[in-house]
Coordinates of C-alpha atoms in Angstrom, one line a residue:
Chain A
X1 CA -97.2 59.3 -17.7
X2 CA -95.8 59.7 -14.0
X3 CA -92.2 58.1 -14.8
X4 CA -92.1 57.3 -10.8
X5 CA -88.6 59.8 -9.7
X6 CA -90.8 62.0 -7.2
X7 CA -88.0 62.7 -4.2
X8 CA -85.7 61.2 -6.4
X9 CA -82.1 63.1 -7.1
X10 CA -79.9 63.9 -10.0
X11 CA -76.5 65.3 -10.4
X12 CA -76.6 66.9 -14.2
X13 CA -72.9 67.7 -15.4
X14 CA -72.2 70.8 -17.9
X15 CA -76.2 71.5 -17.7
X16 CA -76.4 75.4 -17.2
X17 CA -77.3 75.3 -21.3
X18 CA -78.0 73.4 -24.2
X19 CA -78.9 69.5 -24.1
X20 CA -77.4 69.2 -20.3
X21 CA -80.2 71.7 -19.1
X22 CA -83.0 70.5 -21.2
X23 CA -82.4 66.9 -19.3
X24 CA -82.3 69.3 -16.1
X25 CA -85.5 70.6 -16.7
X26 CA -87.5 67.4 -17.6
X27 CA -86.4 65.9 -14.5
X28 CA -87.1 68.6 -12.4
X29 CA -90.5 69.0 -14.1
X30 CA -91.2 64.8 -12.9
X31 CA -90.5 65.9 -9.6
X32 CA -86.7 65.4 -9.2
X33 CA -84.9 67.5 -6.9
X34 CA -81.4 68.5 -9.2
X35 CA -78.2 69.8 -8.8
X36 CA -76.5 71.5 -12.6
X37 CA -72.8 72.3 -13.2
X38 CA -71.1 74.6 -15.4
X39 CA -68.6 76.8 -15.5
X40 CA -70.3 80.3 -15.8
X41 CA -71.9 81.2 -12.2
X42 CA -73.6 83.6 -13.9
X43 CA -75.3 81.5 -16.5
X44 CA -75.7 78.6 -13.7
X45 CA -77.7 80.9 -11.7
X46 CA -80.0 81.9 -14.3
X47 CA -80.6 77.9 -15.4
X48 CA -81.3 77.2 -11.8
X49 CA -84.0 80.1 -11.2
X50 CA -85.6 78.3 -14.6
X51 CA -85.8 74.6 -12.8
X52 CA -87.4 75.2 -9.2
X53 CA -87.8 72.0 -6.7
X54 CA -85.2 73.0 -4.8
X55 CA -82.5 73.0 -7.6
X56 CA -78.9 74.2 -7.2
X57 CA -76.0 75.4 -9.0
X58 CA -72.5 74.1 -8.6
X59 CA -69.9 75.7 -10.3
X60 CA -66.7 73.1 -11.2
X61 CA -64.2 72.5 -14.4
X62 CA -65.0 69.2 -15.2
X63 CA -61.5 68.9 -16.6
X64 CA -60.1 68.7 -12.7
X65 CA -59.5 66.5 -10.7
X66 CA -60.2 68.6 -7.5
X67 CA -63.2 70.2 -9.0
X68 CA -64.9 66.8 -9.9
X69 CA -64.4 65.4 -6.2
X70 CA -65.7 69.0 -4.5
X71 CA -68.4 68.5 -7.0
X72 CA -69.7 65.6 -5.6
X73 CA -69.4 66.2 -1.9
X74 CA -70.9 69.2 -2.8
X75 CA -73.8 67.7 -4.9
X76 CA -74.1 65.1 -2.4
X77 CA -74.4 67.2 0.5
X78 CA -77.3 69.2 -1.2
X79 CA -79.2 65.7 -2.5
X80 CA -78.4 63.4 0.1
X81 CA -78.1 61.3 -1.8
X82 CA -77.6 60.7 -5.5
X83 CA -79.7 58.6 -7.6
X84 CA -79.9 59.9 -11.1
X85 CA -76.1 61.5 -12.6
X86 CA -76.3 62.8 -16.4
X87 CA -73.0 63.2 -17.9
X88 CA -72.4 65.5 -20.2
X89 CA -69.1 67.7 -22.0
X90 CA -68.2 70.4 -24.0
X91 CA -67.4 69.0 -27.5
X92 CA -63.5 68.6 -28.0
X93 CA -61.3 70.2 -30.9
X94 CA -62.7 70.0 -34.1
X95 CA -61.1 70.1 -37.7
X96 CA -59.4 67.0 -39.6
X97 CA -57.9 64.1 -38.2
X98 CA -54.9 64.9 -39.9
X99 CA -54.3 68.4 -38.1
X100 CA -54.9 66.9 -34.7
X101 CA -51.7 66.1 -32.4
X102 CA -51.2 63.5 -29.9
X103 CA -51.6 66.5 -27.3
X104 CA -55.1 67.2 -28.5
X105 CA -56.1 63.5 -28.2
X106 CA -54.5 63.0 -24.3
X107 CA -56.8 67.1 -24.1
X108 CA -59.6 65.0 -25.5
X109 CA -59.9 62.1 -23.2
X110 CA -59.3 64.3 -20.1
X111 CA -62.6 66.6 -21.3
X112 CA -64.7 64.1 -23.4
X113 CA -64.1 60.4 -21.2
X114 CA -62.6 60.9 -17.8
X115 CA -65.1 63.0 -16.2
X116 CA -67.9 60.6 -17.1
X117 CA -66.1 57.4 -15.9
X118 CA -64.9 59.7 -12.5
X119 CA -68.6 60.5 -11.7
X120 CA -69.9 57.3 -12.8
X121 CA -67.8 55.2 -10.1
X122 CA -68.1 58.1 -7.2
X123 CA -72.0 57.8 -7.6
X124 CA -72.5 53.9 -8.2
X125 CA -72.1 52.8 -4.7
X126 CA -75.3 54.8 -3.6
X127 CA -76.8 53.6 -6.8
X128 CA -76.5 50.0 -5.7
X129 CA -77.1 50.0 -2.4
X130 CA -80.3 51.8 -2.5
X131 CA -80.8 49.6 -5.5
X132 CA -82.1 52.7 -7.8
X133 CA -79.9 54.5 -10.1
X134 CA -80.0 55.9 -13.4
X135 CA -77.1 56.7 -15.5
X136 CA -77.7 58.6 -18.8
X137 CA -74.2 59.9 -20.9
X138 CA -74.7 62.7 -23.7
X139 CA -73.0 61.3 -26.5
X140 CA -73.4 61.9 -29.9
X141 CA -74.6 60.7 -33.4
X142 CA -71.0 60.9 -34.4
X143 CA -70.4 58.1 -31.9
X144 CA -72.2 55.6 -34.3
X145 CA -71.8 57.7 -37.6
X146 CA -68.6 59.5 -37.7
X147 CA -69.1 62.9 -38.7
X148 CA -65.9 64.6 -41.2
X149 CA -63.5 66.9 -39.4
X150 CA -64.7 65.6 -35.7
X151 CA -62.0 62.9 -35.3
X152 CA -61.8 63.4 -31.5
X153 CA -65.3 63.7 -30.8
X154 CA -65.8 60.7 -32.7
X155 CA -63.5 58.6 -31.1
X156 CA -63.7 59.6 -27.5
X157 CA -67.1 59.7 -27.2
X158 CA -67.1 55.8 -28.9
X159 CA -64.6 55.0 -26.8
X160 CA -66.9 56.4 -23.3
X161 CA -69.7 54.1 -24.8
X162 CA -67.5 51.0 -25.0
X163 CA -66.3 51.8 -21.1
X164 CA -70.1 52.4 -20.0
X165 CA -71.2 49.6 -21.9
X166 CA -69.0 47.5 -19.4
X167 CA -70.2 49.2 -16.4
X168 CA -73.8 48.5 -17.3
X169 CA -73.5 44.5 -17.1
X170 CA -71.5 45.2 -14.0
X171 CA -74.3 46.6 -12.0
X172 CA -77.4 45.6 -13.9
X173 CA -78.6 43.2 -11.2
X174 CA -79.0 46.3 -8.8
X175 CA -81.7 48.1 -10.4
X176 CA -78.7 50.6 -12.1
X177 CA -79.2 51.5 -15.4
X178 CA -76.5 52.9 -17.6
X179 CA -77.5 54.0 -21.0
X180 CA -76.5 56.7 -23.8
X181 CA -77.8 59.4 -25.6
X182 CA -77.1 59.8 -29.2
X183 CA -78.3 63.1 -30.3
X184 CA -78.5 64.6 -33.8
X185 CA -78.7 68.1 -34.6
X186 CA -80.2 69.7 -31.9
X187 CA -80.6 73.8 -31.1
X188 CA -77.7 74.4 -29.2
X189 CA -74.6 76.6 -29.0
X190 CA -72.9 73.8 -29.9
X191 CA -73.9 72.8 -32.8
X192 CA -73.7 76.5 -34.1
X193 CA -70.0 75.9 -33.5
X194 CA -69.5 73.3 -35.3
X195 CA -72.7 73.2 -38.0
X196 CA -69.8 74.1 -40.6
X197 CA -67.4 71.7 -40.2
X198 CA -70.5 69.3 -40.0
X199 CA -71.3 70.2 -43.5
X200 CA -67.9 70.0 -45.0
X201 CA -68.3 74.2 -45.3
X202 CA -65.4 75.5 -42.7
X203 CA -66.3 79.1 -44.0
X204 CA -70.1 79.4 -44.3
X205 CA -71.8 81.4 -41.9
X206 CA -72.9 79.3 -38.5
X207 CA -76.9 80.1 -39.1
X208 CA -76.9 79.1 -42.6
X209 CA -74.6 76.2 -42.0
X210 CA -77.1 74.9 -38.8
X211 CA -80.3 75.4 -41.4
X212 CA -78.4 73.2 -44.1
X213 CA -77.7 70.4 -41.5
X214 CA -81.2 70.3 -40.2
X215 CA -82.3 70.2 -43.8
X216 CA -80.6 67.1 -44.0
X217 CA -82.2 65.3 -41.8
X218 CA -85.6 63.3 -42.9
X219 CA -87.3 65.3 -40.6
X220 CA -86.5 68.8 -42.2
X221 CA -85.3 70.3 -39.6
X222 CA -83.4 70.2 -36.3
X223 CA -84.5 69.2 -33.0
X224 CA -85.7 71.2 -29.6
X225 CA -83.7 70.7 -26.7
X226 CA -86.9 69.7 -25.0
X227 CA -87.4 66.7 -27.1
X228 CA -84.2 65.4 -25.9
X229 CA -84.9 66.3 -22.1
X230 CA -87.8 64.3 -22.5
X231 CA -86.4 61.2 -23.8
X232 CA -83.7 61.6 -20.9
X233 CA -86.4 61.6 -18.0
X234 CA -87.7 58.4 -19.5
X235 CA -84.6 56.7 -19.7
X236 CA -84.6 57.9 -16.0
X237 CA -88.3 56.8 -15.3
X238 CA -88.9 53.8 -13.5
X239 CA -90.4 52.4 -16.5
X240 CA -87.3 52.1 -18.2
X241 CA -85.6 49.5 -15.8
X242 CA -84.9 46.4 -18.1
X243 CA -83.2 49.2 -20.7
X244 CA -79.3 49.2 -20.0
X245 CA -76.1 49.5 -21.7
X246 CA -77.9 51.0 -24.8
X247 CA -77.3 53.9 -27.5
X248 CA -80.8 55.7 -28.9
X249 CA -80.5 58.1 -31.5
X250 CA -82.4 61.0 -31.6
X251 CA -81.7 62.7 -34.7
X252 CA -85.1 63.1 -36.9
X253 CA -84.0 60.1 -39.0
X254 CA -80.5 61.7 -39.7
X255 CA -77.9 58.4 -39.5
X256 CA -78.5 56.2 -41.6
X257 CA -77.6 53.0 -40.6
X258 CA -80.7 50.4 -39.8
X259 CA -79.2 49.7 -36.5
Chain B
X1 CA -54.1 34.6 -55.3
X2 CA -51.2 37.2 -55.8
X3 CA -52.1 40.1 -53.7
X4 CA -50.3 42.2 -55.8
X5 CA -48.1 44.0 -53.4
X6 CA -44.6 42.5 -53.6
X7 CA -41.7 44.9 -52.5
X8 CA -44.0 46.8 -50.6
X9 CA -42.4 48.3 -47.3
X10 CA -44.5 47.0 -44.0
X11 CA -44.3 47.7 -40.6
X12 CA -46.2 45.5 -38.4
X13 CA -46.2 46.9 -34.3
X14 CA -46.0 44.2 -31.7
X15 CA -45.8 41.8 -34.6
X16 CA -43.4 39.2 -32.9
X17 CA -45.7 36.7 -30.9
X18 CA -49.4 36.3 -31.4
X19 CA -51.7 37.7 -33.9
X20 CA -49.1 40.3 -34.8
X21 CA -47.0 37.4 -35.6
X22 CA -49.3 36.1 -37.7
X23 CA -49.6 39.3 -39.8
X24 CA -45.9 39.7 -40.3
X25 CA -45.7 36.2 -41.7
X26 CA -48.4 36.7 -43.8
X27 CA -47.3 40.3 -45.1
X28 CA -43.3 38.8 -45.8
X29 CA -44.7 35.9 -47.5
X30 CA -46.5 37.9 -49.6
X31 CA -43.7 39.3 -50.8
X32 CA -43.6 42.3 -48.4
X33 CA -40.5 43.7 -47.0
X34 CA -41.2 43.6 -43.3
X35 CA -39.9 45.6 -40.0
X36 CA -41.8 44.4 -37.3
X37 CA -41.1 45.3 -33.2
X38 CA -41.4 43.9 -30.1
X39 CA -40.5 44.9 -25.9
X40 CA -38.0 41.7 -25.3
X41 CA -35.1 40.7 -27.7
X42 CA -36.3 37.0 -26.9
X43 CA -39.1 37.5 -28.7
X44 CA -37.7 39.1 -31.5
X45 CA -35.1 36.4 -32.2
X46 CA -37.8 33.9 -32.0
X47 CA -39.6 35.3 -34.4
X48 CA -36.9 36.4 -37.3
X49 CA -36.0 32.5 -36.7
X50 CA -39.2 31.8 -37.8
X51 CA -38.6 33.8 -40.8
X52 CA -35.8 32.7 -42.0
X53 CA -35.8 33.4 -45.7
X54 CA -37.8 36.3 -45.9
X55 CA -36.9 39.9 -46.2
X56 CA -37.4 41.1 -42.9
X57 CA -36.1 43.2 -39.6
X58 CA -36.7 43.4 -36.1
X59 CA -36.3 46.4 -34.2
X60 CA -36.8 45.9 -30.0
X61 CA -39.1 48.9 -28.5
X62 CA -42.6 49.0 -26.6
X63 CA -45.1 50.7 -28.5
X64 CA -46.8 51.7 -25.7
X65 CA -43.9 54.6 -24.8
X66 CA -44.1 58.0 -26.6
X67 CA -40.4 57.6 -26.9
X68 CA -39.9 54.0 -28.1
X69 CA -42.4 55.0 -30.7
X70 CA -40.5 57.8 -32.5
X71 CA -37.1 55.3 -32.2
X72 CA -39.3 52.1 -33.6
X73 CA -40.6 54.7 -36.6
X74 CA -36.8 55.6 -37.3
X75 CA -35.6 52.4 -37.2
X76 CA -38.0 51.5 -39.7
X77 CA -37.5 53.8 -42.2
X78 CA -34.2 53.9 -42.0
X79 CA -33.6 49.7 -42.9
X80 CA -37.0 49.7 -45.2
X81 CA -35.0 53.3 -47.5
X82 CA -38.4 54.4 -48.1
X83 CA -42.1 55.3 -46.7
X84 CA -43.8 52.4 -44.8
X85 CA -46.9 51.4 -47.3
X86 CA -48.5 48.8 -44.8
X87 CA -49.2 50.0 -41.5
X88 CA -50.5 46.8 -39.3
X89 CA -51.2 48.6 -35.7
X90 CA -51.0 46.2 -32.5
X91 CA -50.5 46.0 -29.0
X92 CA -51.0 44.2 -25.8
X93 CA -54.5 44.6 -24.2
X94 CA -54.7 46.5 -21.1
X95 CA -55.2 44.6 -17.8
X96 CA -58.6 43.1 -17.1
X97 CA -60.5 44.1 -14.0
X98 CA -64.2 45.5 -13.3
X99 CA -65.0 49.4 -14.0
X100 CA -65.3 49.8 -10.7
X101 CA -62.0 48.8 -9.7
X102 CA -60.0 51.3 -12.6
X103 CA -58.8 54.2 -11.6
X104 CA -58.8 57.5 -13.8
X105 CA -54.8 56.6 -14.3
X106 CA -55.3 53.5 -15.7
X107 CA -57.5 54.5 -18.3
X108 CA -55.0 57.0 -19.0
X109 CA -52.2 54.6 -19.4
X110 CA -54.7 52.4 -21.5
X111 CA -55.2 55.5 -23.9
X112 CA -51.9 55.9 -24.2
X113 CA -50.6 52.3 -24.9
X114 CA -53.7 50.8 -26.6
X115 CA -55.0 54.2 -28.5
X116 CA -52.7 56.6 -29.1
X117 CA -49.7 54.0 -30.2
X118 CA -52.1 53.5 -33.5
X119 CA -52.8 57.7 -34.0
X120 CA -49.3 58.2 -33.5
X121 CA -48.1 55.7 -36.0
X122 CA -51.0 56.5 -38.4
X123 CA -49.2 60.4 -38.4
X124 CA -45.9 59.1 -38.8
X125 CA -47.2 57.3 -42.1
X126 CA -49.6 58.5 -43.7
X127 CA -48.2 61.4 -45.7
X128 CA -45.5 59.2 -47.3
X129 CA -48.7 56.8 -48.3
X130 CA -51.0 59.9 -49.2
X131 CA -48.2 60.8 -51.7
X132 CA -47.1 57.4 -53.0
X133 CA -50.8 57.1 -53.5
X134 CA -51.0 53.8 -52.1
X135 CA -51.3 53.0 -48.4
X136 CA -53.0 50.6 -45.8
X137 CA -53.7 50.4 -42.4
X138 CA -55.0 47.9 -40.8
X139 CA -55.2 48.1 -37.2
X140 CA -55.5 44.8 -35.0
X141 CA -58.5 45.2 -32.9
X142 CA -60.8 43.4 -30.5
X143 CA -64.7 42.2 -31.6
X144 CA -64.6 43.6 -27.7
X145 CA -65.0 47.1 -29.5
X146 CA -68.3 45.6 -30.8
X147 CA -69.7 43.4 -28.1
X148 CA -68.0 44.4 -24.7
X149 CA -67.0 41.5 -22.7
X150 CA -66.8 41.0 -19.0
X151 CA -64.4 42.9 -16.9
X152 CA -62.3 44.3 -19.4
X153 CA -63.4 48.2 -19.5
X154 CA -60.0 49.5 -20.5
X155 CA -60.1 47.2 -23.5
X156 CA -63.6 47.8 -24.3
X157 CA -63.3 51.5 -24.5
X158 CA -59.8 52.5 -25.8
X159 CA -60.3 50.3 -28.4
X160 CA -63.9 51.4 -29.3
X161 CA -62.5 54.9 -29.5
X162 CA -59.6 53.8 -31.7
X163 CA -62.4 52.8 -34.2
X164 CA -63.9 56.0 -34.0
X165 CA -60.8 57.7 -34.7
X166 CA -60.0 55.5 -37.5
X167 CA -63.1 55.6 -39.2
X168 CA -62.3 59.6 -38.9
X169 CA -59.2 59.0 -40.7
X170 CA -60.4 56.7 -43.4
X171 CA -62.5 59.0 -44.9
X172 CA -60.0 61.9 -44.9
X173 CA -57.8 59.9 -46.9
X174 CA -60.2 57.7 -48.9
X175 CA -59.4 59.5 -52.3
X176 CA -55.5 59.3 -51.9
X177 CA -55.4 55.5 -52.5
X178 CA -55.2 55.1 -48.5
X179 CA -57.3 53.0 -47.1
X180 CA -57.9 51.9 -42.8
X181 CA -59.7 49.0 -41.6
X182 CA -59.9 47.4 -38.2
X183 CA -59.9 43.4 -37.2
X184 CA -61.3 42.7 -34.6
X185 CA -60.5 39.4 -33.9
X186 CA -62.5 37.2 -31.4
X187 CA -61.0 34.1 -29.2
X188 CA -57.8 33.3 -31.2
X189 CA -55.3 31.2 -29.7
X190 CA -52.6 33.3 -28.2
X191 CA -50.9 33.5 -25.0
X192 CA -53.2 36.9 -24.5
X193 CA -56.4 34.6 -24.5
X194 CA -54.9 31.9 -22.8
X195 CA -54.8 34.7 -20.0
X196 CA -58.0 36.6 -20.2
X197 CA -60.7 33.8 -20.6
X198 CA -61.3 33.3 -17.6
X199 CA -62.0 37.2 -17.5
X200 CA -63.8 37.0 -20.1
X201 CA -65.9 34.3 -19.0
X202 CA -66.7 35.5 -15.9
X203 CA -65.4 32.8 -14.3
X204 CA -61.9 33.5 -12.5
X205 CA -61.4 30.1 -10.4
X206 CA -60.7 28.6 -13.9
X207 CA -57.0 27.4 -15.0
X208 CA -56.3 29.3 -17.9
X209 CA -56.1 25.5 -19.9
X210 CA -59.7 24.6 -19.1
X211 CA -61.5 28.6 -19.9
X212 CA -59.2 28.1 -23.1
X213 CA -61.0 24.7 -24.0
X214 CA -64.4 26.1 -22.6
X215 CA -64.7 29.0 -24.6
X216 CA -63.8 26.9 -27.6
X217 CA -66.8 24.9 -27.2
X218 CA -68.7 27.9 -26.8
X219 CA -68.0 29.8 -30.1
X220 CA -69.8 28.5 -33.0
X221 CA -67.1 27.2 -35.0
X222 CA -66.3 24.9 -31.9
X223 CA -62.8 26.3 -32.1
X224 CA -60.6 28.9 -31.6
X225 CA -59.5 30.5 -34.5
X226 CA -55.8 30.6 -35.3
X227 CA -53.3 33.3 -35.7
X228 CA -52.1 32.7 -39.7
X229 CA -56.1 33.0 -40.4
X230 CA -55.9 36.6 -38.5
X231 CA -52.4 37.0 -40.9
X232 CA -54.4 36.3 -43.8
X233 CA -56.9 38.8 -43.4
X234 CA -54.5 41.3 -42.4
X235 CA -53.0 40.4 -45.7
X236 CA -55.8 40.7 -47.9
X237 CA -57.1 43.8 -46.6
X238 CA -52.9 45.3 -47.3
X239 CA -53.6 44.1 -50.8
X240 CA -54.0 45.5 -54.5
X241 CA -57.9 43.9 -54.8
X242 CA -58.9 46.0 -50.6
X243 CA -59.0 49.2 -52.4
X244 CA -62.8 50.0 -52.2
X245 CA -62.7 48.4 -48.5
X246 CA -62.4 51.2 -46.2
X247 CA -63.3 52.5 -42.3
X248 CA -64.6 49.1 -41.9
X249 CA -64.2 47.0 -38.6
X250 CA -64.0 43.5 -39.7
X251 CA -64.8 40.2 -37.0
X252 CA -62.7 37.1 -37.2
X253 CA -64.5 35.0 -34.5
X254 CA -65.7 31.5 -35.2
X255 CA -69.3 33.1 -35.4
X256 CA -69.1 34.5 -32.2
X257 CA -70.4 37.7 -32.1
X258 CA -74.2 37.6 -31.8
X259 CA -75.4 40.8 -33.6
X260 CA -76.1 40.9 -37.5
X261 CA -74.3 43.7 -38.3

């Protein structure tokens, strides 16, 4: 299927590994030239030699202020213009709601929301007036399913959905999508971290702890990052223009609400 | 029906005017003992006059302020003797406006005054109701959280997140006799309303009389629901016979919200 982005442009935040890269990838692979953040140059340089098209590295801490605006001028400068932003974040603290502060909550929004909403309204203007854009959030299962012991993940990352949800009516009439990923458990660093917690088992070893998750799932077993990259470059696709303001899972039939 | 929780100690947050009102009525006339807050005096002398009779306290403070929060808890305990039982959480919505228009400080102030009021008041109670093995909390909400309306991104996200985080929380505490539900209440009449229909409408040339009566017609029950039904609710989920009804997010909106589930 040719999804339609050739010389289109994407900003990909927190993509030098994991889910943020896989999207990376699959965009680049449908012909879109793409800019990744992270924090590690030297991880950020070996995920942009993997991508090609003209790809580029920008190294910023999502969690400031300054970093996020140099990002985009940065990013901007590079892509001319910007028609395609992923957002994406490291998870926030993990372990019961009742060990939690207010501290780690205010920590949370700053990491989990805030950069997301920052990016979203620096690149909509572009969006609109070229009356093309395409914004996809990383969110999470836990966002419609709370997982035990990830209160702030679960909340935050609800909480981004209800704010993007708002901003998808608010631009839907200029060919702007806004729409949410909801993975499952996928191959990542991440999930390695927090597999036990995720099965109730604080103190079993991260491997066994990621097999027993994936176990869980209907599907046996847990997903490859490029499975999500893929369903991220059709959200981005041309095709997918009258989708907006949405949440799809992609969790091998983990959650199991109907809707 | 006798709810079965007479003599229990209540403290409903911004619980003078509106649909925190009407859970403070409903909770004192069910026998509860009552604190409930408010920001102005006026308010708060309005409302005990209203409840003349009953076995309740005021205590003036914003819940929105880090600081007022700790002094409203105090207050509390200190005029109930013992650990609150009933939690109702409450606040004024943030202000309306498009996404675009927010700026990163607002949804920080938003967080703070329409999230983090209900996490901090959930820490300040629960281990007194995780030990008395009886507890509720039942945080006032917005169907907003569910189906996001027009130009009210602050609103549709803090409080989204708040269900997240409460649902966390419900689960944790689910075998300790505790359990935490959300209203979200749709178009009930309260000053709040009367303000944001028009918002909420789309439609911002309106007098705030005529969006009131407009989105009246518009809900399915051809009316806006009123505050002592909200109360009622409140009420039954603080009682003896909600104990198996927990990290649930319940509408109260004329038939409103469009979705199934």
């Amino acid at each position: 299927m040719d999804l339609g982005l050739k010389g289109e442009t994407a900003l990909c935040l927190a993509a030098s590994q994991g889910l943020g890269l896989a999207c990376a990838k699959a965009l680049a692979e449908a012909g879109v030239k793409v800019v990744i953040n992270g924090r590690n140059a030297e991880r950020g340089k070996k995920a942009v030699a993997s991508l090609g098209n003209g790809a580029a590295f920008i190294p910023a801490d999502l969690t400031s202020d300054a970093d996020r605006a140099r990002l985009f001028d940065e990013a901007k400068r590079h892509l001319g213009h910007i028609s395609i932003l992923i957002t994406n974040a490291d998870g926030p603290k993990t372990g019961p709601f009742l060990e939690r502060n207010l501290d780690d909550w205010r920590q949370g929004l700053e990491l989990t929301m805030l950069p997301a909403i920052d990016l979203a309204q620096r690149c909509v203007p572009d969006m609109t007036a070229r009356k093309f854009g395409r914004i996809i959030n990383i969110s999470s299962i836990s966002a419609k399913e709370p997982t035990p012991n990830t209160p702030l993940a679960n909340g935050l990352k609800l909480g981004l959905i209800g704010a993007m949800a708002t901003l998808a009516r608010e631009v839907a009439r200029q060919g702007v999508t806004v729409n949410n990923i909801l993975p499952g458990p996928f191959d990542t660093d991440l999930l390695r971290r927090v597999a036990p917690f995720l099965v109730a088992k604080p103190e079993m070893p991260q491997e066994e702890a990621v097999k027993l998750y994936g176990e869980r799932a209907p599907v046996g077993r847990i997903g490859q990052v490029a499975e999500f990259g893929a369903l991220c470059a059709f959200l981005a696709s041309r095709q997918a223009g009258y989708m907006t303001g949405q949440s799809v899972v992609i969790d091998g039939g983990h959650v199991h609400a109907i809707y | 029906m006798d709810l079965g929780i007479k003599g229990q100690t209540a403290l409903v947050l911004a619980g003078t005017r509106g649909i925190g009102f009407g859970c403070t009525e409903a909770l004192a006339e069910a026998g509860c003992r009552v604190v409930f807050n408010g920001v102005t005096p006026d308010s708060g002398r309005i409302a005990l006059a209203k409840l003349k009779g009953h076995d309740v306290h005021y205590v003036q403070g914003d819940v929105m302020k880090p600081r007022d929060r700790d002094r409203i808890y105090d207050e509390a305990r200190a005029w109930l003797g013992k650990d609150v039982s009933i939690l109702v959480t409450n606040s004024t919505g943030p202000a309306a406006g498009s996404f675009m228009s927010k700026s990163l400080d607002d949804w920080r102030e938003a967080f703070e005054g329409n999230m983090l009021n209900a996490v901090d008041f959930a820490y300040k109670t629960i281990k007194g109701m995780m030990e008395a093995g009886y507890g509720r909390i039942v945080n006032i909400n917005s169907m907003s959280a569910k189906e996001p309306s027009y130009n009210t991104p602050l609103g549709n996200g803090v409080k989204a997140a708040m269900v997240g985080a409460m649902a966390t929380l419900a689960r944790e505490v689910a075998d300790k006799g505790v359990t935490v539900n959300n209203i979200l209440p749709g178009p009930i009449e309260t000053d709040l309303l009367r303000r944001f229909t028009k918002h909420m409408l789309n439609r911002p040339e309106l007098s705030d009389e005529e969006a009131t009566r407009l989105f009246g017609e518009s809900v399915p029950a051809k009316r806006l629901g009123t505050i002592q039904e909200c109360g009622a609710l409140c009420a039954f989920l603080a009682s003896r016979h909600a104990g198996y009804i927990t990290g649930q997010s319940i509408p109260i909106d004329g038939g409103l919200i469009r979705s199934m589930y």
